[in-house]
């Protein structure tokens, strides 16, 4: 017995939310790590003493993957299996979990792109002019905040759920 509010396909949307949160956040983290890592490596050839100081963009990009992991685990644990053939997971909850995954994942990807570009150019520029370092870090913080906004919205959306009506 199924209801229009709790179709058997509803968990698909929840699982998709978990998947896209992790996939897109990790895409952003990977791009940010790779792009800024190239800048760090290039800069390290001329000024190897600044490598550890310039690793900040790589660390910040890696954090974005953790945001996606957090949302994916919360969503994955929130998907309920049918009990005795009766669905326990509503379409509303599935759509909320999909939206949470998309919000976190796409925000993480956007932040990763920004961190990668700023990190690459920033570490190269700060190697030539030390006064640019603080400005680079501030820009990276604002880029990271984009991913954090997605995490916050994702956490709010994962808390939204509608129970399946008793039949």
Coordinates of N, CA and C in Angstrom, one line a residue, residues 77-157:
X77 N 21.8 8.7 6.4 CA 21.2 8.1 7.6 C 19.7 8.5 7.8
X78 N 19.3 9.5 7.0 CA 17.9 10.0 7.1 C 16.9 9.2 6.2
X79 N 17.4 8.5 5.2 CA 16.6 7.7 4.3 C 16.1 6.5 5.1
X80 N 14.8 6.3 5.1 CA 14.2 5.2 5.9 C 13.7 4.1 5.0
X81 N 14.0 2.9 5.3 CA 13.6 1.7 4.6 C 12.2 1.4 4.8
X82 N 11.5 0.8 3.9 CA 10.1 0.4 4.1 C 10.0 -0.6 5.3
X83 N 8.9 -0.4 6.0 CA 8.7 -1.3 7.1 C 7.5 -2.2 6.8
X84 N 7.7 -3.5 6.6 CA 6.6 -4.4 6.3 C 5.9 -4.0 5.0
X85 N 6.6 -3.5 4.0 CA 6.0 -3.1 2.7 C 5.4 -1.8 2.7
X86 N 5.4 -1.1 3.9 CA 4.8 0.2 4.0 C 5.9 1.3 4.0
X87 N 5.8 2.2 3.0 CA 6.9 3.3 2.9 C 7.0 4.1 4.2
X88 N 8.2 4.5 4.5 CA 8.4 5.3 5.7 C 9.1 6.7 5.3
X89 N 9.3 6.9 4.0 CA 10.1 8.0 3.5 C 9.2 8.8 2.5
X90 N 8.9 10.0 2.8 CA 7.9 10.8 1.9 C 8.7 11.5 0.8
X91 N 7.9 11.8 -0.2 CA 8.4 12.6 -1.3 C 9.0 13.9 -0.8
X92 N 8.3 14.6 0.1 CA 8.7 15.8 0.7 C 10.1 15.7 1.2
X93 N 10.3 14.7 2.0 CA 11.6 14.5 2.6 C 12.7 14.2 1.6
X94 N 12.3 13.4 0.6 CA 13.3 13.1 -0.5 C 13.7 14.3 -1.3
X95 N 12.7 15.2 -1.5 CA 13.0 16.4 -2.3 C 13.8 17.4 -1.4
X96 N 13.5 17.4 -0.1 CA 14.3 18.3 0.8 C 15.8 17.8 0.9
X97 N 15.9 16.5 0.9 CA 17.3 15.9 0.9 C 18.0 16.1 -0.4
X98 N 17.3 16.1 -1.5 CA 17.9 16.4 -2.8 C 18.4 17.8 -2.8
X99 N 17.5 18.7 -2.4 CA 17.8 20.1 -2.4 C 19.0 20.4 -1.4
X100 N 19.1 19.7 -0.3 CA 20.2 19.9 0.6 C 21.5 19.5 0.0
X101 N 21.5 18.3 -0.7 CA 22.7 17.9 -1.4 C 23.1 18.8 -2.5
X102 N 22.2 19.3 -3.3 CA 22.5 20.2 -4.4 C 23.0 21.5 -3.8
X103 N 22.4 22.0 -2.7 CA 22.9 23.3 -2.2 C 24.3 23.2 -1.7
X104 N 24.6 22.1 -0.9 CA 25.9 22.0 -0.4 C 26.9 21.6 -1.5
X105 N 26.6 20.7 -2.4 CA 27.5 20.3 -3.4 C 27.9 21.3 -4.4
X106 N 26.9 22.0 -4.9 CA 27.2 23.1 -5.9 C 27.9 24.3 -5.3
X107 N 27.5 24.6 -4.0 CA 28.2 25.7 -3.3 C 29.7 25.3 -3.1
X108 N 29.9 24.1 -2.7 CA 31.3 23.6 -2.6 C 32.1 23.6 -3.9
X109 N 31.4 23.3 -5.0 CA 32.1 23.3 -6.2 C 32.5 24.7 -6.6
X110 N 31.5 25.6 -6.4 CA 31.8 27.1 -6.7 C 32.9 27.6 -5.9
X111 N 32.9 27.3 -4.6 CA 34.0 27.7 -3.7 C 35.3 27.1 -4.1
X112 N 35.3 25.9 -4.5 CA 36.5 25.2 -4.9 C 37.2 25.9 -6.1
X113 N 36.3 26.2 -7.1 CA 36.8 26.9 -8.3 C 37.4 28.3 -7.9
X114 N 36.7 29.0 -7.0 CA 37.2 30.3 -6.5 C 38.5 30.2 -5.8
X115 N 38.6 29.2 -4.9 CA 39.8 29.0 -4.1 C 41.0 28.6 -5.0
X116 N 40.7 27.7 -6.0 CA 41.8 27.3 -6.9 C 42.3 28.5 -7.7
X117 N 41.5 29.3 -8.2 CA 42.0 30.4 -9.0 C 42.7 31.4 -8.2
X118 N 42.1 31.8 -7.0 CA 42.7 32.8 -6.1 C 44.0 32.2 -5.5
X119 N 43.9 30.9 -5.1 CA 45.1 30.3 -4.5 C 46.3 30.3 -5.5
X120 N 46.0 29.9 -6.7 CA 47.1 29.8 -7.7 C 47.7 31.2 -8.0
X121 N 46.9 32.2 -8.3 CA 47.5 33.5 -8.6 C 48.0 34.1 -7.3
X122 N 47.3 33.9 -6.2 CA 47.7 34.5 -4.9 C 49.0 34.1 -4.4
X123 N 49.3 32.8 -4.4 CA 50.6 32.4 -3.9 C 51.8 32.8 -4.8
X124 N 51.5 32.8 -6.1 CA 52.6 33.3 -7.0 C 52.8 34.8 -6.7
X125 N 51.8 35.6 -6.6 CA 51.9 37.0 -6.4 C 52.5 37.3 -5.0
X126 N 52.1 36.6 -4.0 CA 52.6 36.9 -2.6 C 54.1 36.5 -2.5
X127 N 54.6 35.6 -3.4 CA 56.0 35.2 -3.4 C 56.8 36.4 -3.9
X128 N 56.2 37.2 -4.8 CA 56.9 38.3 -5.4 C 56.8 39.6 -4.5
X129 N 55.6 39.7 -3.9 CA 55.3 40.9 -3.0 C 54.6 40.4 -1.7
X130 N 55.4 40.3 -0.6 CA 54.9 39.8 0.6 C 53.6 40.5 1.2
X131 N 53.5 41.8 0.8 CA 52.3 42.5 1.3 C 51.0 42.0 0.8
X132 N 51.0 41.2 -0.3 CA 49.8 40.7 -0.9 C 49.2 39.4 -0.1
X133 N 50.0 38.9 0.8 CA 49.6 37.7 1.5 C 48.3 37.8 2.3
X134 N 48.2 38.9 3.1 CA 47.0 39.1 3.9 C 45.8 39.2 3.0
X135 N 45.9 40.0 1.9 CA 44.8 40.2 1.0 C 44.4 38.8 0.4
X136 N 45.4 38.0 0.0 CA 45.1 36.7 -0.5 C 44.3 35.8 0.5
X137 N 44.7 35.8 1.7 CA 44.0 35.0 2.7 C 42.6 35.5 2.9
X138 N 42.4 36.8 2.9 CA 41.1 37.4 3.1 C 40.1 37.0 1.9
X139 N 40.7 37.0 0.7 CA 39.9 36.6 -0.4 C 39.6 35.1 -0.3
X140 N 40.5 34.3 0.1 CA 40.3 32.9 0.3 C 39.2 32.6 1.3
X141 N 39.2 33.4 2.4 CA 38.2 33.2 3.4 C 36.8 33.5 2.9
X142 N 36.7 34.5 2.1 CA 35.4 34.8 1.5 C 35.0 33.8 0.5
X143 N 35.9 33.2 -0.2 CA 35.6 32.1 -1.1 C 35.2 30.8 -0.4
X144 N 35.8 30.5 0.7 CA 35.5 29.4 1.6 C 34.1 29.6 2.2
X145 N 33.7 30.8 2.5 CA 32.4 31.1 3.1 C 31.3 30.7 2.1
X146 N 31.5 30.7 0.8 CA 30.5 30.3 -0.1 C 30.2 28.8 0.1
X147 N 31.2 28.0 0.3 CA 30.9 26.6 0.7 C 30.3 26.4 2.0
X148 N 30.6 27.3 3.0 CA 30.0 27.2 4.3 C 28.5 27.6 4.2
X149 N 28.2 28.5 3.4 CA 26.8 28.9 3.2 C 26.0 27.7 2.7
X150 N 26.6 27.0 1.8 CA 25.9 25.8 1.2 C 25.7 24.7 2.3
X151 N 26.8 24.6 3.1 CA 26.7 23.6 4.2 C 25.5 24.0 5.2
X152 N 25.5 25.2 5.5 CA 24.4 25.7 6.5 C 23.0 25.5 5.9
X153 N 22.8 25.8 4.7 CA 21.5 25.6 4.0 C 21.2 24.1 3.9
X154 N 22.2 23.4 3.6 CA 22.1 21.9 3.5 C 21.6 21.3 4.9
X155 N 22.3 21.8 5.9 CA 21.9 21.3 7.3 C 20.5 21.7 7.6
X156 N 20.1 22.9 7.3 CA 18.7 23.3 7.5 C 17.7 22.4 6.7
X157 N 18.0 22.2 5.4 CA 17.1 21.4 4.6 C 17.0 19.9 5.0

